[in-house]
Amino acid sequence: MYKKRILGSFKTRKTGKRITVVHIINKCLMSKNPYIYEPSAILYCHENETDLLRLIPFSIDISIQMKIDIISFDYTGFGDSKEKPKNTTLVDDGEIVINFILSHLKYKIDNLIFFGKGIGAIPSIHLAGMNLYQNCKSLILC
């Protein structure tokens, strides 16, 4: 019904820091004809008191219930990161991950929903407000 793909950490060329990304794929949506299937996804920017391991069960539930793919990531200073978190790194990490989603995972910006919870609202609002990403499907804040 779903496929969990932990992309692991990838090192960014720009800063050299590592960002861990989890990608939950809702296989129910996949068509046998790849030209018909155009996936939608939620970029979930999590709250302060959690990390990706705690988010996996929640992400799977949301993916199944909403019939949508979920992509989430750990900010600098969370999860495997050894650095301290800062507001500026939240925004930078969001930009790095959205570029990865568009260029490597091949989602289209008009099929992405930015979902920011708690401090995750910072990168979500920033991304939705950028000219490049204003055509996103939706912005959800809580």
Coordinates of C-alpha atoms in Angstrom, one line a residue:
M1 CA 0.0 0.0 0.0
Y2 CA 2.9 2.3 0.6
K3 CA 6.6 2.3 0.1
K4 CA 8.9 3.8 2.7
R5 CA 12.1 5.2 1.2
I6 CA 14.7 6.6 3.6
L7 CA 17.0 8.5 1.3
G8 CA 19.4 8.8 4.2
S9 CA 21.6 11.8 4.5
F10 CA 22.9 13.6 1.6
K11 CA 25.8 16.0 1.6
T12 CA 25.0 19.4 0.1
R13 CA 27.5 20.9 -2.3
K14 CA 26.9 24.4 -1.2
T15 CA 27.5 24.1 2.5
G16 CA 28.8 20.5 2.9
K17 CA 26.3 19.7 5.6
R18 CA 24.2 16.6 5.8
I19 CA 20.4 16.6 5.6
T20 CA 18.4 13.4 6.2
V21 CA 15.3 12.9 4.1
V22 CA 12.4 10.4 4.4
H23 CA 10.2 9.8 1.4
I24 CA 6.9 7.9 1.8
I25 CA 5.4 6.8 -1.5
N26 CA 1.7 6.0 -1.7
K27 CA 1.7 3.1 -4.1
C28 CA -2.1 3.1 -4.4
L29 CA -1.8 6.2 -6.6
M30 CA 0.6 4.7 -9.1
S31 CA -0.8 4.0 -12.4
K32 CA 0.4 1.2 -14.7
N33 CA 0.9 3.9 -17.3
P34 CA 3.7 6.2 -16.0
Y35 CA 2.6 9.0 -18.3
I36 CA -0.7 9.3 -16.4
Y37 CA 0.7 9.3 -12.9
E38 CA 1.7 12.7 -11.7
P39 CA 2.5 12.4 -8.0
S40 CA 1.5 14.9 -5.4
A41 CA 3.3 15.2 -2.1
I42 CA 3.4 17.0 1.2
L43 CA 6.7 18.5 2.2
Y44 CA 6.2 18.1 6.0
C45 CA 8.4 20.5 8.0
H46 CA 8.2 19.2 11.6
E47 CA 7.8 20.8 15.0
N48 CA 10.6 21.4 17.5
E49 CA 10.3 18.3 19.7
T50 CA 10.5 15.6 17.2
D51 CA 12.8 14.0 14.6
L52 CA 12.4 11.8 11.5
L53 CA 12.2 8.5 13.4
R54 CA 9.2 9.6 15.4
L55 CA 7.6 11.0 12.2
I56 CA 7.6 7.8 10.2
P57 CA 4.4 6.2 11.6
F58 CA 2.6 9.5 11.4
S59 CA 3.8 10.1 7.8
I60 CA 2.6 6.6 6.8
D61 CA -0.8 7.2 8.3
I62 CA -1.2 10.5 6.6
S63 CA 0.0 9.1 3.3
I64 CA -2.6 6.3 3.4
Q65 CA -5.5 8.5 4.6
M66 CA -4.9 11.4 2.3
K67 CA -3.6 9.2 -0.7
I68 CA -0.5 11.4 -1.1
D69 CA 3.2 11.0 -0.9
I70 CA 5.1 12.5 2.1
I71 CA 8.5 14.0 2.2
S72 CA 10.1 15.1 5.5
F73 CA 13.6 16.0 6.6
D74 CA 15.6 16.8 9.7
Y75 CA 16.9 20.3 10.2
T76 CA 20.4 21.2 11.1
G77 CA 20.7 20.5 14.8
F78 CA 18.1 17.7 14.8
G79 CA 18.4 13.9 14.4
D80 CA 21.8 12.9 13.1
S81 CA 23.1 16.5 12.8
K82 CA 25.9 17.5 15.2
E83 CA 25.3 21.3 14.7
K84 CA 23.1 23.6 16.7
P85 CA 19.8 24.7 15.2
K86 CA 19.2 28.3 14.1
N87 CA 16.3 30.1 12.4
T88 CA 18.5 30.8 9.4
T89 CA 19.5 27.1 9.0
L90 CA 15.8 26.2 9.0
V91 CA 15.3 28.3 5.9
D92 CA 18.5 27.2 4.2
D93 CA 17.6 23.5 4.9
G94 CA 14.1 24.0 3.4
E95 CA 15.6 25.5 0.2
I96 CA 18.1 22.7 -0.1
V97 CA 15.4 20.0 0.3
I98 CA 12.9 21.6 -2.1
N99 CA 15.6 21.8 -4.7
F100 CA 16.4 18.1 -4.1
I101 CA 12.6 17.3 -4.4
L102 CA 12.3 19.1 -7.7
S103 CA 15.5 18.1 -9.3
H104 CA 16.1 14.5 -8.1
L105 CA 12.6 13.2 -7.0
K106 CA 11.0 15.0 -10.0
Y107 CA 7.9 16.4 -8.4
K108 CA 6.4 19.5 -10.0
I109 CA 5.9 22.5 -7.8
D110 CA 2.2 22.7 -8.5
N111 CA 1.8 19.2 -7.0
L112 CA 3.5 20.1 -3.7
I113 CA 1.9 21.0 -0.4
F114 CA 4.0 22.8 2.2
F115 CA 3.0 21.7 5.7
G116 CA 4.7 23.5 8.6
K117 CA 4.0 22.6 12.2
G118 CA 5.5 24.7 15.0
I119 CA 9.0 25.8 14.0
G120 CA 8.4 24.0 10.6
A121 CA 6.2 27.0 9.8
I122 CA 9.4 29.1 9.3
P123 CA 10.7 27.2 6.2
S124 CA 7.2 26.5 4.9
I125 CA 6.2 30.1 4.9
H126 CA 9.6 31.1 3.4
L127 CA 9.3 28.6 0.6
A128 CA 5.7 29.4 -0.2
G129 CA 6.6 33.1 -0.4
M130 CA 9.5 32.7 -2.8
N131 CA 8.7 33.5 -6.5
L132 CA 10.0 30.1 -7.6
Y133 CA 7.6 28.2 -5.4
Q134 CA 4.5 30.4 -5.4
N135 CA 2.6 27.9 -7.6
C136 CA 2.7 25.3 -4.8
K137 CA -0.6 23.4 -4.4
S138 CA -1.2 24.7 -0.8
L139 CA 0.4 25.9 2.4
I140 CA -0.8 24.4 5.7
L141 CA 0.3 25.8 9.0
C142 CA -0.4 24.5 12.5

